[in-house]
PDB file of C-alpha atoms in Angstrom:
ATOM      1  CA  MET A   1      -6.606 -18.411  -7.806  1.00  0.00           C
ATOM      2  CA  ASP A   2      -7.292 -15.407  -5.510  1.00  0.00           C
ATOM      3  CA  PRO A   3      -5.463 -15.186  -2.332  1.00  0.00           C
ATOM      4  CA  THR A   4      -7.527 -15.651   0.687  1.00  0.00           C
ATOM      5  CA  PRO A   5      -7.631 -12.999   3.524  1.00  0.00           C
ATOM      6  CA  GLU A   6      -5.698 -15.632   5.746  1.00  0.00           C
ATOM      7  CA  GLU A   7      -3.000 -15.697   2.882  1.00  0.00           C
ATOM      8  CA  VAL A   8      -2.623 -11.943   2.887  1.00  0.00           C
ATOM      9  CA  ILE A   9      -2.617 -11.773   6.728  1.00  0.00           C
ATOM     10  CA  ALA A  10       0.222 -14.324   6.738  1.00  0.00           C
ATOM     11  CA  PHE A  11       2.204 -12.525   4.188  1.00  0.00           C
ATOM     12  CA  VAL A  12       1.658  -9.141   6.080  1.00  0.00           C
ATOM     13  CA  ARG A  13       2.737 -11.241   9.423  1.00  0.00           C
ATOM     14  CA  GLU A  14       5.906 -12.562   7.909  1.00  0.00           C
ATOM     15  CA  PHE A  15       6.884  -9.179   6.161  1.00  0.00           C
ATOM     16  CA  SER A  16       6.383  -7.064   9.420  1.00  0.00           C
ATOM     17  CA  GLY A  17       7.832  -9.418  11.879  1.00  0.00           C
ATOM     18  CA  TRP A  18       4.767  -9.307  14.334  1.00  0.00           C
ATOM     19  CA  ARG A  19       4.540 -12.930  15.262  1.00  0.00           C
ATOM     20  CA  LYS A  20       2.362 -12.647  18.152  1.00  0.00           C
ATOM     21  CA  LYS A  21       0.315  -9.433  17.369  1.00  0.00           C
ATOM     22  CA  LYS A  22      -3.384  -9.855  16.382  1.00  0.00           C
ATOM     23  CA  ILE A  23      -3.528  -8.886  12.579  1.00  0.00           C
ATOM     24  CA  ASP A  24      -6.900  -9.028  10.809  1.00  0.00           C
ATOM     25  CA  GLU A  25      -8.296  -7.408   7.855  1.00  0.00           C
ATOM     26  CA  ASN A  26      -8.810  -3.972   9.862  1.00  0.00           C
ATOM     27  CA  THR A  27      -5.242  -3.851  10.740  1.00  0.00           C
ATOM     28  CA  LEU A  28      -3.532  -0.694   9.550  1.00  0.00           C
ATOM     29  CA  LEU A  29       0.057  -1.103   8.072  1.00  0.00           C
ATOM     30  CA  GLU A  30       1.301   2.046   9.113  1.00  0.00           C
ATOM     31  CA  ASP A  31      -0.528   2.782  12.345  1.00  0.00           C
ATOM     32  CA  ASP A  32      -0.900  -0.753  13.889  1.00  0.00           C
ATOM     33  CA  LEU A  33       2.307  -2.345  12.284  1.00  0.00           C
ATOM     34  CA  HIS A  34       4.532   0.674  11.821  1.00  0.00           C
ATOM     35  CA  ILE A  35       5.324  -0.103   8.304  1.00  0.00           C
ATOM     36  CA  THR A  36       6.016   3.227   6.590  1.00  0.00           C
ATOM     37  CA  GLY A  37       8.229   4.832   3.981  1.00  0.00           C
ATOM     38  CA  ASP A  38      10.743   2.640   2.225  1.00  0.00           C
ATOM     39  CA  ASP A  39       9.423  -0.353   4.203  1.00  0.00           C
ATOM     40  CA  GLY A  40       5.860   0.203   2.797  1.00  0.00           C
ATOM     41  CA  VAL A  41       7.291   0.386  -0.717  1.00  0.00           C
ATOM     42  CA  GLU A  42       9.096  -2.839  -0.100  1.00  0.00           C
ATOM     43  CA  LEU A  43       6.085  -4.594   1.240  1.00  0.00           C
ATOM     44  CA  LEU A  44       4.160  -3.641  -1.912  1.00  0.00           C
ATOM     45  CA  GLU A  45       7.146  -4.840  -4.169  1.00  0.00           C
ATOM     46  CA  GLU A  46       7.167  -8.124  -2.084  1.00  0.00           C
ATOM     47  CA  ALA A  47       3.298  -8.552  -2.587  1.00  0.00           C
ATOM     48  CA  GLU A  48       3.821  -8.202  -6.421  1.00  0.00           C
ATOM     49  CA  LYS A  49       6.223 -11.120  -6.413  1.00  0.00           C
ATOM     50  CA  VAL A  50       4.502 -13.216  -3.775  1.00  0.00           C
ATOM     51  CA  PHE A  51       1.105 -12.942  -5.363  1.00  0.00           C
ATOM     52  CA  GLY A  52       2.264 -12.757  -8.975  1.00  0.00           C
ATOM     53  CA  ILE A  53       0.738  -9.304  -9.833  1.00  0.00           C
ATOM     54  CA  SER A  54       1.610  -5.810 -10.772  1.00  0.00           C
ATOM     55  CA  PHE A  55       0.186  -2.845  -9.048  1.00  0.00           C
ATOM     56  CA  GLU A  56       0.855  -0.875 -12.389  1.00  0.00           C
ATOM     57  CA  THR A  57      -1.387  -1.868 -15.327  1.00  0.00           C
ATOM     58  CA  GLU A  58      -2.280  -0.460 -18.591  1.00  0.00           C
ATOM     59  CA  GLU A  59      -6.031  -0.385 -17.589  1.00  0.00           C
ATOM     60  CA  GLU A  60      -5.574   1.098 -14.188  1.00  0.00           C
ATOM     61  CA  SER A  61      -2.776   3.310 -12.221  1.00  0.00           C
ATOM     62  CA  PHE A  62      -1.538   2.602  -8.857  1.00  0.00           C
ATOM     63  CA  ARG A  63      -3.335   5.613  -7.568  1.00  0.00           C
ATOM     64  CA  SER A  64      -6.755   4.599  -8.911  1.00  0.00           C
ATOM     65  CA  LEU A  65      -6.384   0.981  -7.625  1.00  0.00           C
ATOM     66  CA  PHE A  66      -6.021   2.347  -4.010  1.00  0.00           C
ATOM     67  CA  SER A  67      -8.457   5.181  -4.558  1.00  0.00           C
ATOM     68  CA  LEU A  68      -5.813   7.857  -4.007  1.00  0.00           C
ATOM     69  CA  GLN A  69      -6.462  11.343  -4.826  1.00  0.00           C
ATOM     70  CA  ASP A  70      -3.649  13.741  -5.998  1.00  0.00           C
ATOM     71  CA  ASN A  71      -2.444  14.686  -2.467  1.00  0.00           C
ATOM     72  CA  GLU A  72      -2.912  11.306  -0.859  1.00  0.00           C
ATOM     73  CA  TYR A  73      -0.271   8.641  -0.245  1.00  0.00           C
ATOM     74  CA  LEU A  74      -0.387   5.229   1.419  1.00  0.00           C
ATOM     75  CA  PHE A  75       2.751   5.866   3.601  1.00  0.00           C
ATOM     76  CA  ASN A  76       4.447   8.649   5.473  1.00  0.00           C
ATOM     77  CA  SER A  77       8.023   9.356   4.200  1.00  0.00           C
ATOM     78  CA  GLU A  78      10.819   8.236   6.617  1.00  0.00           C
ATOM     79  CA  GLY A  79      12.801  10.798   8.159  1.00  0.00           C
ATOM     80  CA  PHE A  80      12.222  13.927  10.208  1.00  0.00           C
ATOM     81  CA  ASP A  81      12.201  17.451   8.959  1.00  0.00           C
ATOM     82  CA  PHE A  82      13.930  19.046  11.793  1.00  0.00           C
ATOM     83  CA  PHE A  83      13.750  22.570  10.619  1.00  0.00           C
ATOM     84  CA  CYS A  84      10.238  22.344   8.840  1.00  0.00           C
ATOM     85  CA  ILE A  85      11.847  23.128   5.723  1.00  0.00           C
ATOM     86  CA  GLY A  86       9.519  20.997   3.723  1.00  0.00           C
ATOM     87  CA  TYR A  87       6.602  22.520   5.239  1.00  0.00           C
ATOM     88  CA  PHE A  88       7.644  26.084   4.671  1.00  0.00           C
ATOM     89  CA  TYR A  89       8.431  25.382   1.203  1.00  0.00           C
ATOM     90  CA  ARG A  90       5.060  23.656   0.463  1.00  0.00           C
ATOM     91  CA  ARG A  91       3.318  26.692   2.346  1.00  0.00           C
ATOM     92  CA  LEU A  92       5.180  29.140   0.092  1.00  0.00           C
ATOM     93  CA  LYS A  93       4.250  27.466  -3.067  1.00  0.00           C
ATOM     94  CA  GLY A  94       0.820  26.763  -2.038  1.00  0.00           C
ATOM     95  CA  ILE A  95       1.189  22.980  -2.083  1.00  0.00           C
ATOM     96  CA  PRO A  96      -1.296  21.405   0.444  1.00  0.00           C
ATOM     97  CA  HIS A  97       0.202  19.326   3.130  1.00  0.00           C
ATOM     98  CA  PRO A  98       0.201  15.629   1.997  1.00  0.00           C
ATOM     99  CA  VAL A  99      -2.543  13.215   3.358  1.00  0.00           C
ATOM    100  CA  VAL A 100      -1.642   9.657   4.335  1.00  0.00           C
ATOM    101  CA  ARG A 101      -4.471   7.128   3.993  1.00  0.00           C
ATOM    102  CA  ASP A 102      -3.389   4.288   5.944  1.00  0.00           C
ATOM    103  CA  LEU A 103      -3.664   0.940   4.056  1.00  0.00           C
ATOM    104  CA  SER A 104      -5.412  -1.739   5.896  1.00  0.00           C
ATOM    105  CA  VAL A 105      -4.804  -5.549   5.310  1.00  0.00           C
ATOM    106  CA  GLY A 106      -8.382  -5.773   4.042  1.00  0.00           C
ATOM    107  CA  LYS A 107      -7.882  -2.977   1.209  1.00  0.00           C
ATOM    108  CA  LEU A 108      -4.581  -4.697   0.305  1.00  0.00           C
ATOM    109  CA  HIS A 109      -6.525  -8.008  -0.009  1.00  0.00           C
ATOM    110  CA  GLU A 110      -9.309  -6.211  -2.244  1.00  0.00           C
ATOM    111  CA  VAL A 111      -6.698  -4.692  -4.470  1.00  0.00           C
ATOM    112  CA  LEU A 112      -4.932  -8.058  -4.833  1.00  0.00           C
ATOM    113  CA  ILE A 113      -8.229  -9.892  -5.756  1.00  0.00           C
ATOM    114  CA  LYS A 114      -9.040  -7.114  -8.343  1.00  0.00           C
ATOM    115  CA  LEU A 115      -5.649  -7.408 -10.018  1.00  0.00           C
ATOM    116  CA  ARG A 116      -5.766 -11.351 -10.075  1.00  0.00           C
ATOM    117  CA  GLY A 117      -9.340 -11.175 -11.432  1.00  0.00           C
ATOM    118  CA  LYS A 118      -8.014  -8.868 -14.499  1.00  0.00           C
ATOM    119  CA  GLU A 119      -5.170 -11.162 -14.993  1.00  0.00           C
ATOM    120  CA  ASN A 120      -7.363 -14.154 -14.985  1.00  0.00           C
ATOM    121  CA  ALA A 121      -9.758 -12.459 -17.397  1.00  0.00           C
ATOM    122  CA  LEU A 122      -6.715 -11.476 -19.643  1.00  0.00           C
ATOM    123  CA  GLY A 123      -5.623 -15.210 -19.476  1.00  0.00           C
ATOM    124  CA  LYS A 124      -8.970 -16.440 -20.738  1.00  0.00           C
ATOM    125  CA  ASP A 125      -8.999 -13.873 -23.467  1.00  0.00           C
ATOM    126  CA  LEU A 126      -5.531 -14.938 -24.817  1.00  0.00           C
ATOM    127  CA  LEU A 127      -6.869 -18.629 -24.743  1.00  0.00           C
ATOM    128  CA  ASP A 128      -9.725 -17.641 -26.660  1.00  0.00           C
TER     129      ASP A 128
END
């Protein structure tokens, strides 16, 4: 059964610890809830367990599920580059600065439904 938006919101609320903050489908995980870096990875790993899915499938990659281009990511890395070494290295090598596409609760819900639908279709194929 597909998760409801309310179930995904409850999951994000529980994971983030924001009990009183308004969370809806437009809430951004990084900008609004300050989930970034390793915490973002942990949220996605926990979502796999809670919702019984895998973000890496044979049919579709993680990047395509979230519509990420080559230089786009869901979360900023943790830490601070005090001396801008990473910036200068990327600039010298001609590597563009990474773009973070903040993940909304609604987009997470959309991806979960998509994955559950594929899983349900696969289960039906196995039964036939």
